[in-house]
Amino acid sequence: NPFPPAVTLPYFPPYSPTTLLAPTIIGPYYRPPTVQQYSLGLQTQLMRNMVLSVNYAGSRGVHLNEEKTINEAQLASPSNPIHGVTTNTVANIQQRVPYLGFSSSNFNDIFSNGESWYNALQASLEKRLSHGLQFLASYTFARSLSTASNTVAGANGGTPTGDQNRPSQTYGPDAFIRDQRFVLSGIYALPSLQNQAALIKTAFGGWNLGSVVTIQTGQRLTLTTTTTTNLFGINTDRIEIAAGCTYPQLENSGSIESRLNNYFNKSCVGTAPIIGNDGKGTTFGNAGIGIVRGPDETDLDLSLMKRFQVPVWEASRLELRADFFNALNHPSFANPNLNASQATFGDILSET
């Protein structure tokens, strides 16, 4: 039987203060996401066949989907006991949660409180065909901010890391875009060799050379860690920056190829401070959102083409074409492993 057995509704799973139920619910005040887009552009003709365009483009997202746990454990004290608990230890995390019997890290709520802000400068220079040359050069300088990374692109919306009850801690650059991107595409008609012999003119004249150059910066990335000692019961947290280190020092210097197995400076990754009464429980890491960049990308594609007239049919043409994708054989690497608790942290394991 390829199908699972039918569920009889209503279904009431076994429940007690010691269970670890991990449902995913949709918030009662859920609203459809809304994105407002706006732009303003100027265009001017520099020369007879050349046009410059400068544009501002922006968007504002509200009521975007976010998925976060709603059962983060709270800190107890003798003056503020939680369900009778007055100490904070790793062992009593599930006794300090708002909803007893539900997991502190996997009781998830899909709600529509997410927000995003996108602003971009877009410039282009276009040369229309003249003297055998035409091209389009485009440059984008953009910034995307959100209340949870991948708020726009995630399956259930953005997923905050770290403290789930402090939205200000999850606000920052989104990994959804590339901050800077340059694309140059063009075609150049090689000389037709009109004064050469017919054989040379046919074989070597009248070729067109096309190219597309793409250069873009890496994505803004967030360094995380998986922990079992977080006193709030959150298993996925941002890292702790070691004392004396700054954000730029998190990345090792050198070419991407020289950093395939050590993209990050692991000596700058510390351990979250211990605040538990048991001497084990830790607080949240102090790293921010989008504090490192993934690998840049550079690509060159070339095309060489020539059309021949077919003498049998006057209106027919025969085209020879050769395409060279990534002509310089420049690798495009995927992002490194961002989880500091894994053995492959900082390793680039594949190409895009």
Short mmCIF file of C-alpha atoms in Angstrom, two decimals:
data_model
loop_
_atom_site.label_atom_id
_atom_site.label_comp_id
_atom_site.label_asym_id
_atom_site.label_seq_id
_atom_site.Cartn_x
_atom_site.Cartn_y
_atom_site.Cartn_z
CA ASN A 1 0.00 0.00 0.00
CA PRO A 2 1.83 3.18 -1.16
CA PHE A 3 -0.45 5.45 0.85
CA PRO A 4 -0.21 6.07 4.61
CA PRO A 5 -3.20 5.11 6.71
CA ALA A 6 -5.97 7.66 6.89
CA VAL A 7 -6.06 9.97 9.90
CA THR A 8 -9.29 10.14 11.78
CA LEU A 9 -10.15 13.74 12.62
CA PRO A 10 -10.20 15.32 15.08
CA TYR A 11 -6.83 13.94 16.14
CA PHE A 12 -5.57 14.43 19.69
CA PRO A 13 -1.94 13.34 20.13
CA PRO A 14 -0.89 12.16 23.57
CA TYR A 15 -0.04 15.16 25.70
CA SER A 16 1.45 15.79 29.13
CA PRO A 17 3.84 18.36 30.65
CA THR A 18 6.71 16.00 29.83
CA THR A 19 5.95 15.44 26.13
CA LEU A 20 7.85 17.27 23.39
CA LEU A 21 5.17 17.94 20.81
CA ALA A 22 6.49 19.82 17.77
CA PRO A 23 3.59 21.08 15.64
CA THR A 24 3.69 23.77 12.99
CA ILE A 25 0.74 26.14 13.11
CA ILE A 26 -0.46 29.15 11.14
CA GLY A 27 -0.97 32.29 13.19
CA PRO A 28 -4.60 33.31 13.80
CA TYR A 29 -3.93 36.82 12.48
CA TYR A 30 -2.23 35.69 9.28
CA ARG A 31 -2.53 38.14 6.40
CA PRO A 32 -1.53 37.80 2.74
CA PRO A 33 1.93 39.25 1.99
CA THR A 34 2.07 42.60 0.22
CA VAL A 35 4.94 44.03 -1.81
CA GLN A 36 4.94 47.60 -3.10
CA GLN A 37 7.33 48.42 -5.95
CA TYR A 38 8.37 51.86 -7.17
CA SER A 39 10.98 53.35 -9.45
CA LEU A 40 12.21 56.60 -10.93
CA GLY A 41 14.43 56.86 -14.00
CA LEU A 42 16.26 59.40 -16.13
CA GLN A 43 17.52 58.82 -19.66
CA THR A 44 19.69 60.98 -21.89
CA GLN A 45 21.33 60.67 -25.28
CA LEU A 46 25.09 61.22 -24.99
CA MET A 47 25.89 60.77 -28.66
CA ARG A 48 24.00 59.95 -31.79
CA ASN A 49 23.86 56.23 -31.03
CA MET A 50 24.54 56.12 -27.30
CA VAL A 51 22.00 56.38 -24.47
CA LEU A 52 22.65 56.60 -20.72
CA SER A 53 19.95 55.50 -18.26
CA VAL A 54 20.05 55.99 -14.48
CA ASN A 55 17.25 54.56 -12.36
CA TYR A 56 16.27 54.14 -8.76
CA ALA A 57 14.25 51.01 -7.97
CA GLY A 58 12.81 50.07 -4.63
CA SER A 59 10.31 47.77 -2.98
CA ARG A 60 8.72 47.50 0.43
CA GLY A 61 7.40 44.20 1.69
CA VAL A 62 4.96 43.92 4.59
CA HIS A 63 3.06 40.99 6.10
CA LEU A 64 5.73 38.66 4.72
CA ASN A 65 5.86 35.07 5.88
CA GLU A 66 8.14 34.18 8.78
CA GLU A 67 8.45 30.91 10.62
CA LYS A 68 9.78 30.93 14.15
CA THR A 69 9.43 28.98 17.36
CA ILE A 70 6.96 30.43 19.85
CA ASN A 71 8.03 28.34 22.84
CA GLU A 72 11.45 29.77 23.65
CA ALA A 73 12.36 29.11 27.27
CA GLN A 74 12.47 32.03 29.70
CA LEU A 75 14.96 32.84 32.42
CA ALA A 76 13.81 32.07 35.95
CA SER A 77 14.90 33.49 39.29
CA PRO A 78 13.83 33.23 42.93
CA SER A 79 11.89 36.47 42.52
CA ASN A 80 10.44 35.42 39.15
CA PRO A 81 9.82 31.65 39.21
CA ILE A 82 8.55 29.90 36.07
CA HIS A 83 6.25 26.96 36.73
CA GLY A 84 7.87 26.71 40.13
CA VAL A 85 11.43 26.67 38.72
CA THR A 86 13.86 29.26 40.12
CA THR A 87 17.15 28.22 38.47
CA ASN A 88 18.36 28.08 34.86
CA THR A 89 19.99 24.87 33.71
CA VAL A 90 20.15 22.88 30.50
CA ALA A 91 18.24 20.10 32.24
CA ASN A 92 15.20 22.25 33.10
CA ILE A 93 14.76 24.02 29.75
CA GLN A 94 11.43 22.29 29.07
CA GLN A 95 10.15 23.36 32.49
CA ARG A 96 10.75 27.04 31.68
CA VAL A 97 8.85 27.21 28.37
CA PRO A 98 5.59 29.18 28.01
CA TYR A 99 3.68 26.07 26.81
CA LEU A 100 4.50 22.97 28.80
CA GLY A 101 4.60 19.74 26.82
CA PHE A 102 5.73 21.43 23.60
CA SER A 103 9.28 21.58 22.24
CA SER A 104 11.26 24.72 22.97
CA SER A 105 12.89 24.68 19.52
CA ASN A 106 10.36 23.04 17.17
CA PHE A 107 6.96 24.47 18.10
CA ASN A 108 6.76 26.67 15.00
CA ASP A 109 4.35 29.38 13.98
CA ILE A 110 3.99 30.65 10.40
CA PHE A 111 2.88 34.25 10.70
CA SER A 112 2.86 37.40 8.59
CA ASN A 113 4.92 39.91 10.55
CA GLY A 114 7.93 39.88 8.22
CA GLU A 115 9.15 43.04 6.52
CA SER A 116 11.68 43.79 3.80
CA TRP A 117 13.27 46.86 2.23
CA TYR A 118 14.99 46.88 -1.17
CA ASN A 119 16.75 49.89 -2.70
CA ALA A 120 18.88 49.88 -5.82
CA LEU A 121 20.76 52.18 -8.16
CA GLN A 122 20.54 50.86 -11.71
CA ALA A 123 22.63 52.38 -14.49
CA SER A 124 23.01 51.33 -18.10
CA LEU A 125 24.91 52.57 -21.13
CA GLU A 126 23.61 51.40 -24.50
CA LYS A 127 25.29 51.87 -27.86
CA ARG A 128 23.10 51.12 -30.82
CA LEU A 129 24.58 49.47 -33.88
CA SER A 130 27.01 51.70 -35.75
CA HIS A 131 30.38 51.01 -37.33
CA GLY A 132 29.76 47.34 -36.69
CA LEU A 133 29.53 47.67 -32.91
CA GLN A 134 26.67 47.55 -30.44
CA PHE A 135 26.72 46.92 -26.69
CA LEU A 136 24.80 47.26 -23.45
CA ALA A 137 26.59 47.80 -20.14
CA SER A 138 24.47 47.51 -16.97
CA TYR A 139 25.42 48.05 -13.33
CA THR A 140 23.30 47.54 -10.21
CA PHE A 141 24.18 48.62 -6.69
CA ALA A 142 21.53 47.31 -4.33
CA ARG A 143 20.76 46.69 -0.69
CA SER A 144 18.13 44.35 0.66
CA LEU A 145 17.20 44.34 4.35
CA SER A 146 14.69 42.11 6.09
CA THR A 147 13.54 41.00 9.51
CA ALA A 148 14.60 37.42 8.73
CA SER A 149 16.96 36.25 6.00
CA ASN A 150 15.18 34.82 2.96
CA THR A 151 11.86 36.29 4.06
CA VAL A 152 10.96 36.56 0.37
CA ALA A 153 12.49 33.31 -0.91
CA GLY A 154 12.02 30.76 1.90
CA ALA A 155 9.45 27.98 1.55
CA ASN A 156 7.56 29.06 4.69
CA GLY A 157 9.10 32.51 4.77
CA GLY A 158 12.15 33.70 6.63
CA THR A 159 13.54 31.73 9.54
CA PRO A 160 15.10 33.84 12.30
CA THR A 161 18.24 32.58 14.02
CA GLY A 162 19.04 33.24 17.65
CA ASP A 163 16.63 34.96 20.02
CA GLN A 164 13.12 34.44 18.64
CA ASN A 165 11.56 37.06 20.91
CA ARG A 166 13.70 40.02 19.82
CA PRO A 167 12.95 40.99 16.19
CA SER A 168 15.70 43.63 16.27
CA GLN A 169 18.25 40.81 16.61
CA THR A 170 17.17 39.20 13.33
CA TYR A 171 17.10 42.39 11.22
CA GLY A 172 19.88 42.85 8.69
CA PRO A 173 21.12 42.30 5.11
CA ASP A 174 19.32 39.53 3.29
CA ALA A 175 21.14 36.75 1.43
CA PHE A 176 18.50 36.95 -1.30
CA ILE A 177 20.44 39.27 -3.64
CA ARG A 178 23.90 40.24 -4.88
CA ASP A 179 24.79 43.75 -3.73
CA GLN A 180 26.68 44.67 -6.89
CA ARG A 181 26.30 43.23 -10.38
CA PHE A 182 27.85 44.31 -13.70
CA VAL A 183 26.88 42.85 -17.07
CA LEU A 184 28.37 43.82 -20.43
CA SER A 185 26.94 42.31 -23.61
CA GLY A 186 27.85 43.26 -27.15
CA ILE A 187 28.37 42.25 -30.74
CA TYR A 188 31.15 43.40 -33.05
CA ALA A 189 31.10 42.82 -36.79
CA LEU A 190 34.64 41.98 -37.89
CA PRO A 191 35.89 43.60 -41.12
CA SER A 192 34.38 42.13 -44.30
CA LEU A 193 37.69 42.18 -46.25
CA GLN A 194 36.12 43.72 -49.34
CA ASN A 195 39.46 44.19 -51.15
CA GLN A 196 40.67 40.63 -50.63
CA ALA A 197 40.41 37.61 -52.91
CA ALA A 198 37.02 35.90 -53.01
CA LEU A 199 38.24 32.82 -51.12
CA ILE A 200 39.82 34.86 -48.33
CA LYS A 201 36.81 37.18 -48.18
CA THR A 202 34.43 34.23 -47.87
CA ALA A 203 36.48 32.34 -45.31
CA PHE A 204 37.68 35.12 -43.05
CA GLY A 205 35.42 38.12 -43.65
CA GLY A 206 32.02 38.98 -42.28
CA TRP A 207 32.29 37.22 -38.92
CA ASN A 208 30.46 38.56 -35.86
CA LEU A 209 31.94 38.31 -32.38
CA GLY A 210 29.55 38.42 -29.42
CA SER A 211 30.30 38.38 -25.72
CA VAL A 212 28.61 38.55 -22.33
CA VAL A 213 30.67 39.50 -19.26
CA THR A 214 29.12 39.06 -15.82
CA ILE A 215 30.78 40.23 -12.59
CA GLN A 216 28.95 40.13 -9.27
CA THR A 217 29.78 40.25 -5.59
CA GLY A 218 29.08 37.44 -3.16
CA GLN A 219 25.94 37.12 -1.10
CA ARG A 220 25.68 38.51 2.42
CA LEU A 221 25.84 35.48 4.71
CA THR A 222 25.17 34.74 8.38
CA LEU A 223 27.36 32.42 10.44
CA THR A 224 25.42 30.01 12.61
CA THR A 225 26.04 27.15 15.01
CA THR A 226 24.06 24.19 16.28
CA THR A 227 24.06 24.00 20.06
CA THR A 228 22.56 21.85 22.79
CA THR A 229 23.57 24.13 25.66
CA ASN A 230 21.53 27.22 24.84
CA LEU A 231 19.56 28.03 28.01
CA PHE A 232 16.60 29.24 25.96
CA GLY A 233 16.24 25.91 24.14
CA ILE A 234 17.06 27.34 20.69
CA ASN A 235 19.19 24.84 18.81
CA THR A 236 20.27 27.08 15.91
CA ASP A 237 22.01 30.27 16.95
CA ARG A 238 24.43 32.80 15.48
CA ILE A 239 28.08 32.43 16.41
CA GLU A 240 29.96 34.25 19.14
CA ILE A 241 32.69 36.57 17.87
CA ALA A 242 35.89 35.92 19.80
CA ALA A 243 37.23 38.78 21.91
CA GLY A 244 39.45 41.14 19.93
CA CYS A 245 38.06 40.11 16.52
CA THR A 246 36.04 42.26 14.14
CA TYR A 247 33.70 41.26 11.32
CA PRO A 248 36.30 41.79 8.53
CA GLN A 249 38.65 39.42 10.34
CA LEU A 250 36.17 36.55 10.04
CA GLU A 251 37.23 35.99 6.43
CA ASN A 252 40.72 34.80 5.54
CA SER A 253 42.53 36.79 2.86
CA GLY A 254 43.65 35.46 -0.49
CA SER A 255 42.04 34.06 -3.63
CA ILE A 256 38.97 31.86 -3.46
CA GLU A 257 41.01 28.88 -4.70
CA SER A 258 43.44 29.28 -1.79
CA ARG A 259 40.56 29.31 0.72
CA LEU A 260 38.51 26.33 -0.41
CA ASN A 261 39.14 24.58 2.91
CA ASN A 262 39.59 27.63 5.14
CA TYR A 263 37.30 30.38 3.89
CA PHE A 264 36.74 31.65 7.43
CA ASN A 265 39.17 32.51 10.20
CA LYS A 266 38.13 29.93 12.79
CA SER A 267 40.20 31.56 15.51
CA CYS A 268 37.66 34.41 15.54
CA VAL A 269 34.77 32.05 16.28
CA GLY A 270 34.31 31.75 20.03
CA THR A 271 31.85 30.14 22.43
CA ALA A 272 28.75 31.89 23.71
CA PRO A 273 29.10 33.02 27.36
CA ILE A 274 27.93 30.62 30.07
CA ILE A 275 25.14 32.09 32.22
CA GLY A 276 23.50 28.94 33.58
CA ASN A 277 23.43 27.91 37.22
CA ASP A 278 24.83 24.54 36.15
CA GLY A 279 27.97 26.07 34.63
CA LYS A 280 26.96 24.71 31.20
CA GLY A 281 24.03 26.73 29.89
CA THR A 282 24.94 29.48 27.42
CA THR A 283 23.28 32.63 26.17
CA PHE A 284 22.91 33.69 22.53
CA GLY A 285 25.88 34.47 20.26
CA ASN A 286 26.73 38.10 19.54
CA ALA A 287 27.27 37.90 15.76
CA GLY A 288 25.03 39.96 13.50
CA ILE A 289 23.14 39.18 10.31
CA GLY A 290 24.91 39.13 6.92
CA ILE A 291 28.36 39.85 8.38
CA VAL A 292 30.38 37.88 5.78
CA ARG A 293 30.31 37.57 2.01
CA GLY A 294 30.25 34.51 -0.15
CA PRO A 295 32.52 34.06 -3.19
CA ASP A 296 32.39 36.62 -5.97
CA GLU A 297 31.54 35.45 -9.48
CA THR A 298 33.11 36.35 -12.82
CA ASP A 299 32.05 34.83 -16.13
CA LEU A 300 32.83 35.44 -19.81
CA ASP A 301 30.77 33.88 -22.61
CA LEU A 302 31.82 34.28 -26.26
CA SER A 303 30.07 33.64 -29.56
CA LEU A 304 31.53 33.58 -33.08
CA MET A 305 29.09 33.50 -35.99
CA LYS A 306 28.95 33.98 -39.74
CA ARG A 307 26.09 33.89 -42.24
CA PHE A 308 26.46 32.62 -45.79
CA GLN A 309 24.01 33.15 -48.60
CA VAL A 310 22.73 29.91 -50.07
CA PRO A 311 22.96 30.29 -53.88
CA VAL A 312 20.08 27.89 -54.54
CA TRP A 313 17.56 29.97 -52.61
CA GLU A 314 18.07 33.70 -52.84
CA ALA A 315 16.33 34.52 -49.53
CA SER A 316 18.03 31.73 -47.57
CA ARG A 317 21.06 31.97 -45.31
CA LEU A 318 23.33 29.42 -43.69
CA GLU A 319 24.72 30.32 -40.29
CA LEU A 320 27.83 28.92 -38.68
CA ARG A 321 28.08 29.56 -34.96
CA ALA A 322 30.43 28.58 -32.14
CA ASP A 323 29.60 29.34 -28.50
CA PHE A 324 32.15 29.30 -25.70
CA PHE A 325 30.50 29.35 -22.27
CA ASN A 326 32.79 30.38 -19.44
CA ALA A 327 35.50 30.92 -22.02
CA LEU A 328 38.19 31.65 -19.43
CA ASN A 329 37.30 28.50 -17.46
CA HIS A 330 36.79 30.59 -14.33
CA PRO A 331 35.11 28.49 -11.61
CA SER A 332 32.00 29.78 -9.85
CA PHE A 333 32.05 28.45 -6.32
CA ALA A 334 29.08 27.82 -4.07
CA ASN A 335 28.91 29.41 -0.64
CA PRO A 336 31.02 27.83 2.10
CA ASN A 337 29.52 25.82 4.95
CA LEU A 338 28.22 28.40 7.44
CA ASN A 339 27.62 26.13 10.43
CA ALA A 340 30.50 26.53 12.88
CA SER A 341 29.58 23.37 14.76
CA GLN A 342 30.28 21.12 11.77
CA ALA A 343 33.65 19.70 10.77
CA THR A 344 33.34 21.19 7.26
CA PHE A 345 32.75 24.74 8.54
CA GLY A 346 34.32 27.21 6.13
CA ASP A 347 34.78 24.60 3.39
CA ILE A 348 33.53 25.22 -0.15
CA LEU A 349 32.23 21.84 -1.22
CA SER A 350 30.80 22.50 -4.70
CA GLU A 351 30.47 24.89 -7.62
CA THR A 352 27.30 26.63 -8.72
#
